Coordinates of C-alpha atoms in Angstrom, one line a residue:
X1 CA -118.8 54.0 -48.2
X2 CA -115.8 54.9 -46.0
X3 CA -114.2 51.5 -44.7
X4 CA -111.8 51.7 -41.6
X5 CA -108.9 49.4 -40.7
X6 CA -106.8 48.5 -37.7
X7 CA -103.8 47.1 -38.3
X8 CA -101.8 45.6 -35.1
X9 CA -98.7 44.2 -35.0
X10 CA -95.5 44.9 -32.8
X11 CA -93.3 45.0 -36.3
X12 CA -93.0 48.4 -37.6
X13 CA -91.8 47.0 -41.1
X14 CA -94.6 44.7 -41.5
X15 CA -96.9 46.7 -40.0
X16 CA -96.4 49.2 -43.0
X17 CA -96.4 46.5 -45.9
X18 CA -99.4 45.7 -44.9
X19 CA -100.9 49.0 -45.0
X20 CA -99.2 50.0 -48.2
X21 CA -100.7 46.5 -49.6
X22 CA -104.2 47.6 -47.9
X23 CA -104.0 51.4 -49.7
X24 CA -102.7 49.8 -53.1
X25 CA -106.0 47.6 -53.0
X26 CA -108.5 50.6 -51.8
X27 CA -107.0 52.7 -54.7
X28 CA -107.8 50.2 -57.7
X29 CA -111.0 49.1 -56.3
X30 CA -111.9 52.8 -56.0
X31 CA -112.8 52.5 -52.3
X32 CA -112.3 54.9 -49.6
X33 CA -110.1 53.6 -46.5
X34 CA -109.0 54.7 -43.6
X35 CA -106.0 52.9 -41.7
X36 CA -104.5 52.9 -37.9
X37 CA -101.5 51.3 -37.2
X38 CA -100.8 49.8 -33.3
X39 CA -97.6 48.2 -31.8
X40 CA -99.6 46.6 -29.5
X41 CA -102.8 45.2 -28.3
X42 CA -102.4 47.6 -25.1
X43 CA -102.6 50.3 -27.7
X44 CA -105.4 49.1 -29.3
X45 CA -107.7 48.9 -26.6
X46 CA -107.3 52.4 -25.9
X47 CA -108.2 53.7 -29.2
X48 CA -110.7 51.1 -29.1
X49 CA -112.5 52.1 -25.7
X50 CA -113.0 55.8 -27.3
X51 CA -113.5 54.8 -31.0
X52 CA -115.0 51.2 -31.8
X53 CA -116.2 52.3 -35.2
X54 CA -113.5 49.8 -37.0
X55 CA -114.6 47.5 -40.1
X56 CA -111.4 45.5 -40.7
X57 CA -109.1 44.3 -38.1
X58 CA -105.8 43.0 -39.3
X59 CA -104.1 41.4 -36.4
X60 CA -100.4 39.6 -36.4
X61 CA -101.2 37.2 -32.9
X62 CA -97.6 37.1 -31.4
X63 CA -96.9 40.5 -29.7
X64 CA -95.4 41.5 -26.3
X65 CA -98.2 42.0 -23.9
X66 CA -102.0 40.6 -24.8
X67 CA -101.6 38.7 -28.1
X68 CA -103.7 38.9 -31.4
X69 CA -106.4 35.9 -30.4
X70 CA -106.7 37.4 -27.1
X71 CA -107.5 40.9 -28.5
X72 CA -110.1 39.3 -31.3
X73 CA -111.6 37.3 -28.8
X74 CA -112.5 40.4 -26.6
X75 CA -113.4 42.6 -29.5
X76 CA -115.8 39.7 -30.7
X77 CA -117.8 39.5 -27.6
X78 CA -119.4 43.1 -28.3
X79 CA -119.0 43.2 -32.2
X80 CA -120.0 40.5 -34.5
X81 CA -119.4 42.9 -37.6
X82 CA -115.8 43.7 -37.6
X83 CA -114.0 41.8 -39.9
X84 CA -110.7 39.7 -38.4
X85 CA -107.6 38.4 -40.2
X86 CA -104.9 37.1 -38.5
X87 CA -101.5 37.8 -40.1
X88 CA -98.7 35.9 -38.2
X89 CA -95.3 34.1 -39.1
X90 CA -96.9 31.3 -37.0
X91 CA -99.1 28.8 -38.3
X92 CA -100.0 27.3 -34.7
X93 CA -103.0 29.1 -34.1
X94 CA -105.4 28.4 -37.0
X95 CA -107.8 26.4 -35.3
X96 CA -108.6 29.5 -32.4
X97 CA -109.1 31.5 -35.2
X98 CA -112.5 29.7 -35.8
X99 CA -113.5 30.8 -32.2
X100 CA -113.7 34.7 -33.3
X101 CA -115.1 33.7 -36.5
X102 CA -111.9 35.0 -38.3
X103 CA -112.1 35.5 -41.7
X104 CA -109.0 34.3 -42.7
X105 CA -105.3 33.3 -41.7
X106 CA -102.3 34.7 -43.3
X107 CA -98.7 33.6 -43.1
X108 CA -96.3 36.0 -43.3
X109 CA -94.5 36.8 -45.8
X110 CA -97.6 38.0 -46.8
X111 CA -98.3 38.2 -50.9
X112 CA -100.1 41.0 -51.9
X113 CA -102.3 38.7 -54.2
X114 CA -103.7 36.7 -51.6
X115 CA -104.1 39.7 -49.2
X116 CA -106.0 41.4 -52.0
X117 CA -108.3 38.6 -52.3
X118 CA -109.0 38.4 -48.1
X119 CA -109.5 42.2 -48.4
X120 CA -112.0 41.3 -51.4
X121 CA -114.0 39.4 -49.4
X122 CA -114.0 41.6 -46.2
X123 CA -115.0 44.2 -48.3
X124 CA -118.0 42.4 -49.4
X125 CA -119.0 41.0 -46.4
X126 CA -118.9 44.5 -44.7
X127 CA -121.2 46.3 -47.9
X128 CA -123.7 43.3 -47.3
X129 CA -123.4 43.7 -43.2
X130 CA -124.1 47.6 -44.0
X131 CA -127.6 46.9 -45.2
X132 CA -130.4 47.9 -42.6
X133 CA -133.8 47.9 -42.0
X134 CA -135.0 51.0 -41.2
X135 CA -137.7 51.1 -38.3
X136 CA -140.3 54.2 -37.4
X137 CA -141.1 53.9 -33.6
X138 CA -142.5 56.6 -31.3
X139 CA -141.4 59.2 -34.0
X140 CA -137.8 58.3 -34.5
X141 CA -136.2 56.3 -37.1
X142 CA -134.3 53.3 -35.7
X143 CA -131.6 52.0 -38.2
X144 CA -131.3 48.3 -37.8
X145 CA -128.5 46.1 -39.5
X146 CA -129.7 43.1 -40.9
X147 CA -127.2 40.8 -39.4
X148 CA -128.8 41.3 -36.3
X149 CA -131.8 40.2 -37.1
X150 CA -133.2 36.9 -35.6
X151 CA -136.3 36.7 -37.0
X152 CA -139.7 38.6 -37.5
X153 CA -143.4 37.5 -36.8
X154 CA -146.8 38.5 -37.2
X155 CA -149.6 39.1 -34.7
X156 CA -152.8 40.7 -36.4
X157 CA -151.4 44.2 -37.9
X158 CA -148.1 44.4 -36.3
X159 CA -144.6 42.8 -36.9
X160 CA -142.1 42.4 -34.3
X161 CA -138.6 42.6 -35.1
X162 CA -136.4 40.0 -32.8
X163 CA -132.8 41.6 -32.3
X164 CA -131.0 42.0 -29.9
X165 CA -134.0 44.0 -28.1
X166 CA -137.7 43.4 -30.1
X167 CA -139.3 46.2 -32.4
X168 CA -143.3 45.8 -32.8
X169 CA -144.0 48.6 -35.5
X170 CA -147.9 48.2 -37.5
X171 CA -146.5 47.2 -41.1
X172 CA -147.2 44.0 -43.3
X173 CA -144.6 41.1 -43.1
X174 CA -145.0 41.7 -46.9
X175 CA -143.3 44.9 -46.6
X176 CA -140.6 44.1 -44.7
X177 CA -139.8 40.9 -47.3
X178 CA -139.5 43.3 -50.1
X179 CA -136.8 45.2 -47.5
X180 CA -134.8 42.0 -46.7
X181 CA -131.9 39.8 -48.6
X182 CA -131.9 36.2 -49.8
X183 CA -130.1 35.5 -46.4
X184 CA -134.0 35.4 -45.0
X185 CA -136.7 33.0 -45.8
X186 CA -140.2 33.5 -45.2
X187 CA -141.7 30.5 -43.4
X188 CA -145.9 30.0 -43.8
X189 CA -147.7 33.3 -43.5
X190 CA -146.5 34.6 -40.4
X191 CA -142.7 34.5 -39.9
X192 CA -139.1 35.2 -41.6
X193 CA -136.2 33.6 -40.7
X194 CA -132.7 34.9 -40.5
X195 CA -130.8 31.8 -42.2
X196 CA -127.8 32.5 -40.3
X197 CA -129.2 32.4 -37.0
X198 CA -130.3 28.9 -37.3
X199 CA -128.8 26.7 -35.4
X200 CA -131.1 23.3 -35.9
X201 CA -133.9 22.1 -37.8
X202 CA -136.7 19.1 -37.5
X203 CA -139.6 18.6 -39.1
X204 CA -141.5 20.3 -36.2
X205 CA -138.9 23.1 -34.9
X206 CA -136.2 25.7 -36.1
X207 CA -133.7 26.2 -33.1
X208 CA -132.0 29.4 -33.3
X209 CA -128.5 29.9 -32.4
X210 CA -129.7 31.6 -29.0
X211 CA -131.5 29.0 -28.5
X212 CA -134.9 30.2 -29.1
X213 CA -137.3 27.6 -30.2
X214 CA -139.3 28.3 -33.0
X215 CA -142.7 25.8 -34.2
X216 CA -142.4 25.4 -38.2
X217 CA -145.8 25.4 -40.0
X218 CA -146.5 22.0 -42.2
X219 CA -144.8 21.7 -45.3
X220 CA -141.5 24.5 -44.1
X221 CA -139.1 21.7 -43.3
X222 CA -138.0 20.7 -46.8
X223 CA -137.9 24.1 -48.4
X224 CA -135.9 25.7 -45.3
X225 CA -133.5 22.9 -45.5
X226 CA -132.9 23.8 -48.8
X227 CA -132.5 27.7 -48.7
X228 CA -130.1 26.9 -45.8
X229 CA -127.7 24.9 -48.3
X230 CA -128.3 26.9 -51.0
X231 CA -127.8 30.4 -49.4
X232 CA -125.3 30.0 -46.4

């Protein structure tokens, strides 16, 4: 599995240093990695407009023109899967990292050990996000990343997978359950929930991150709460 990283830093020395550590890490882990360096956010956006397949962004915060935080917010609006790591000489922007679900915030000078640890976490998340559901629809195969799935429900002999759009197929819920990981939980006989998509749980309903409210069957409240605590 190839791994693509973008290093965005107006300091050539710092960018080359981070790039060298990245490739040392990849060599030691036996991972095929591709990296590109950008001297500004604008240079990155020019490239990103034609190729959005980056898995990891290693971003300086303070850069001429558009800063790293603004870059991250722009990318995050359309890309939930990319891992974002801020690498900067300043510690004043840590709170803003939460706004883009940044994986980590490293303060320069970056140590090899700390960056290795962060890259290990990023790679593990990438591997999990790369898992897909394969759906056969009208003569074509649709590969749907698991992180996009909000929930699945069944009606008669058909299961609907609710993601960015809905997909309905003639399969059993049990078949889907066997393909999903521990980030999902079957609730009652007719529904499977993505635990990471849950915002609030009451005894009668579960509310997802997009505001969707789903009724909970009797007895589901305690097991669902326990699963959220243990698995997310």
